[in-house]
């Protein structure tokens, strides 16, 4: 099969259509958005806000973005004002729900050390979040051992309550109690998610917690590398077909 034919087949296939009782939890980078060389170079497809709005309407609002990004960036990328967002791997939830556990924040010394590390290594980047920090080295993969060593040294000499989480071409320091599964659990306890069958779509090891949480509610996870040929464009195309399918009224075929 030629590359063009394969693309055409993939664009009209994909996972089985979910039922009207589904709820979606969607990662951003590598899932809804193509990975960029730097996290600040991501290009947001102009159709994304309309797609998420359509999907929300088809599922009674049961759609959320759960991402490692900070809240302001995630909300700007999604472009839908009323969309629930679990930012910083669930450490920040908007709209806020009761029962959240106070989480630690990195010290100014940690943030300064991260900035100094990146400044000394062209091609790397220190990303600061409310409850964590990330060292990116996609353009300099040989810096991974040094990134992990720095974060390990910060944990050794600093306050407790943080852990190191590897990701795609990055290493993150974040609160031990923050993961995407926690965001799924909290949202599944309230309307419009409560009682639905959740589906988590992600591309990275950090999404596995969210997928595992969905399984607990009778749902499942979809992995972009396995279920969508590693292409966010195919994820968006499939979600568009889901929205269209679930929006049909009986008798429309």
XYZ file of C-alpha atoms in Angstrom:
253
model
C 0.000 0.000 0.000
C 1.366 3.404 -0.954
C 1.884 6.148 1.625
C -1.007 8.160 0.187
C -3.332 5.159 0.274
C -2.290 4.317 3.826
C -3.036 7.864 4.953
C -6.467 7.754 3.321
C -7.301 4.452 4.995
C -6.118 5.673 8.419
C -8.120 8.880 8.093
C -11.371 6.939 7.735
C -10.670 4.132 10.193
C -9.320 4.171 13.727
C -10.764 2.805 16.969
C -14.382 1.718 17.242
C -16.942 4.458 17.790
C -17.820 4.947 21.492
C -21.398 5.084 22.716
C -23.347 8.144 23.854
C -22.376 7.402 27.478
C -18.701 8.119 26.791
C -16.603 10.808 28.446
C -13.305 11.973 26.981
C -10.090 12.943 28.763
C -7.605 14.289 26.222
C -3.894 15.014 26.450
C -2.570 17.986 24.463
C 1.026 17.661 23.223
C 1.471 14.624 21.023
C -2.266 13.867 21.164
C -4.331 16.850 20.030
C -1.243 18.854 19.026
C 1.815 17.841 17.046
C 5.038 17.740 19.043
C 7.326 20.697 18.343
C 11.081 21.043 18.708
C 10.468 23.300 21.706
C 7.354 23.429 23.918
C 6.913 27.113 23.098
C 6.890 26.398 19.335
C 3.683 24.346 19.238
C 1.249 25.193 16.436
C -2.429 24.929 17.362
C -4.678 23.812 14.476
C -7.291 26.525 13.903
C -10.075 23.933 13.900
C -9.271 22.616 17.404
C -11.655 24.861 19.423
C -14.567 24.035 17.107
C -13.751 20.317 17.319
C -13.732 20.351 21.131
C -16.938 22.399 21.210
C -18.679 19.921 18.901
C -17.472 16.986 20.977
C -18.708 18.640 24.166
C -22.127 19.252 22.632
C -22.379 15.629 21.483
C -21.488 14.299 24.946
C -23.394 16.678 27.175
C -20.193 18.485 28.149
C -18.274 15.351 29.229
C -14.959 16.326 27.642
C -11.836 17.495 29.476
C -8.228 18.231 28.627
C -5.715 16.670 31.019
C -2.190 17.860 30.310
C 1.197 18.540 31.770
C 0.963 22.122 30.548
C 0.266 25.035 32.855
C -3.341 26.152 33.123
C -3.106 29.436 31.203
C -1.252 27.828 28.297
C -3.572 24.814 28.186
C -6.686 26.983 28.195
C -5.256 29.181 25.466
C -4.401 26.193 23.287
C -7.789 24.517 23.743
C -9.613 27.773 23.028
C -12.886 26.720 24.716
C -13.780 28.856 27.767
C -15.969 26.320 29.609
C -13.826 23.236 28.944
C -12.673 21.484 32.155
C -8.886 21.342 32.274
C -6.570 19.313 34.465
C -3.289 21.189 34.137
C 0.159 20.278 35.426
C -0.765 16.580 35.301
C -3.847 17.184 37.411
C -2.153 19.321 40.055
C -4.323 22.257 38.937
C -7.977 21.677 38.049
C -10.190 24.322 36.459
C -12.957 24.714 37.377
C -11.748 23.917 40.872
C -13.468 21.114 42.754
C -13.682 20.506 46.506
C -11.320 18.013 48.085
C -8.080 19.119 46.497
C -4.968 18.417 48.552
C -2.613 21.398 48.958
C 0.489 20.724 46.892
C 4.060 21.980 47.366
C 5.731 24.445 45.039
C 9.383 24.508 43.932
C 11.599 26.885 45.885
C 13.185 29.944 44.238
C 16.546 28.166 44.588
C 15.262 25.207 42.580
C 13.915 27.472 39.858
C 17.196 29.380 39.714
C 19.179 26.132 39.446
C 16.962 24.978 36.572
C 17.425 28.278 34.716
C 21.193 28.160 35.196
C 21.288 24.565 33.969
C 19.442 25.446 30.759
C 21.416 28.637 30.169
C 24.644 26.635 30.222
C 23.325 24.130 27.653
C 22.101 25.656 24.379
C 19.185 23.695 22.971
C 17.684 22.946 26.376
C 14.892 24.766 28.174
C 13.707 25.147 31.762
C 9.904 25.358 31.980
C 8.365 26.662 35.206
C 4.957 25.577 36.475
C 3.039 26.515 39.594
C 3.758 23.191 41.268
C 6.761 21.916 39.354
C 9.446 22.475 36.778
C 10.567 20.706 33.613
C 13.931 20.396 31.902
C 13.485 19.970 28.130
C 16.261 18.532 25.979
C 14.603 17.505 22.701
C 17.196 19.465 20.714
C 20.031 18.173 22.880
C 19.204 14.556 23.845
C 22.677 13.913 25.246
C 21.762 16.245 28.125
C 19.261 13.775 29.590
C 21.642 12.254 32.200
C 22.636 15.733 33.364
C 18.994 16.793 33.624
C 18.124 13.782 35.737
C 21.215 14.318 37.879
C 20.229 17.926 38.582
C 16.682 17.014 39.571
C 17.974 14.198 41.773
C 20.317 16.590 43.535
C 17.464 19.051 44.140
C 15.322 16.317 45.666
C 18.171 15.134 47.868
C 18.792 18.516 49.439
C 15.310 20.025 49.315
C 11.826 19.583 50.784
C 9.916 16.334 50.494
C 6.773 15.795 48.458
C 8.193 15.848 44.928
C 9.136 13.141 42.459
C 10.990 12.936 39.148
C 8.918 11.905 36.137
C 10.587 11.196 32.764
C 8.676 12.278 29.651
C 9.311 12.668 25.916
C 12.711 14.402 25.713
C 12.148 15.953 29.135
C 12.445 15.322 32.855
C 9.945 16.808 35.256
C 9.919 17.535 38.956
C 6.362 17.537 40.261
C 4.381 16.881 43.441
C 4.165 13.222 44.371
C 0.380 13.434 44.665
C -0.202 14.935 41.228
C -0.951 12.684 38.286
C -3.497 12.514 35.487
C -5.353 9.695 37.193
C -6.210 12.040 40.046
C -7.789 14.501 37.622
C -9.880 11.717 36.092
C -11.064 10.536 39.518
C -12.085 14.005 40.637
C -13.963 14.814 37.442
C -15.689 11.418 37.307
C -17.233 12.204 40.708
C -19.230 15.157 39.333
C -21.606 15.995 36.491
C -21.458 15.745 33.537
C -18.812 12.992 33.841
C -20.374 10.955 36.629
C -21.798 7.611 35.501
C -20.203 7.736 32.073
C -17.657 5.426 30.458
C -14.379 7.373 30.337
C -11.834 7.237 27.523
C -8.353 8.703 27.945
C -6.311 9.480 24.834
C -2.598 10.126 25.297
C 0.820 9.492 23.831
C 3.255 9.458 26.753
C 4.087 7.523 29.903
C 2.589 10.394 31.912
C -0.820 9.506 30.421
C -0.803 5.959 31.787
C -2.194 7.055 35.172
C -5.164 8.642 33.435
C -5.768 5.519 31.365
C -5.603 3.298 34.447
C -8.147 5.519 36.207
C -10.515 5.221 33.241
C -10.297 1.432 33.422
C -11.513 1.618 37.034
C -14.742 3.199 35.769
C -15.261 0.623 33.019
C -13.532 2.742 30.390
C -10.243 2.433 28.581
C -7.241 4.226 27.177
C -6.208 4.899 23.583
C -2.521 5.342 22.816
C -1.609 7.635 19.971
C 1.405 5.567 18.820
C -0.660 2.358 18.722
C -4.184 3.484 17.853
C -3.553 6.524 15.647
C -0.205 5.733 13.962
C 1.468 8.323 16.193
C -0.329 11.197 14.446
C -2.367 13.826 16.295
C -4.052 14.745 13.002
C -5.634 11.279 12.994
C -6.747 11.748 16.609
C -8.497 14.981 15.677
C -10.065 13.414 12.578
C -11.406 10.480 14.618
C -12.795 12.769 17.344
C -14.530 14.750 14.613
C -16.195 11.566 13.376
C -17.187 10.696 16.943
C -18.807 14.114 17.372
C -20.694 13.749 14.089
C -21.820 10.209 14.871
C -23.076 11.015 18.372
C -24.785 14.207 17.228
C -27.114 12.411 14.829
C -30.693 12.045 15.966
C -32.472 8.683 15.570
C -33.533 8.114 12.001
C -30.798 10.186 10.391
C -28.763 7.062 9.583
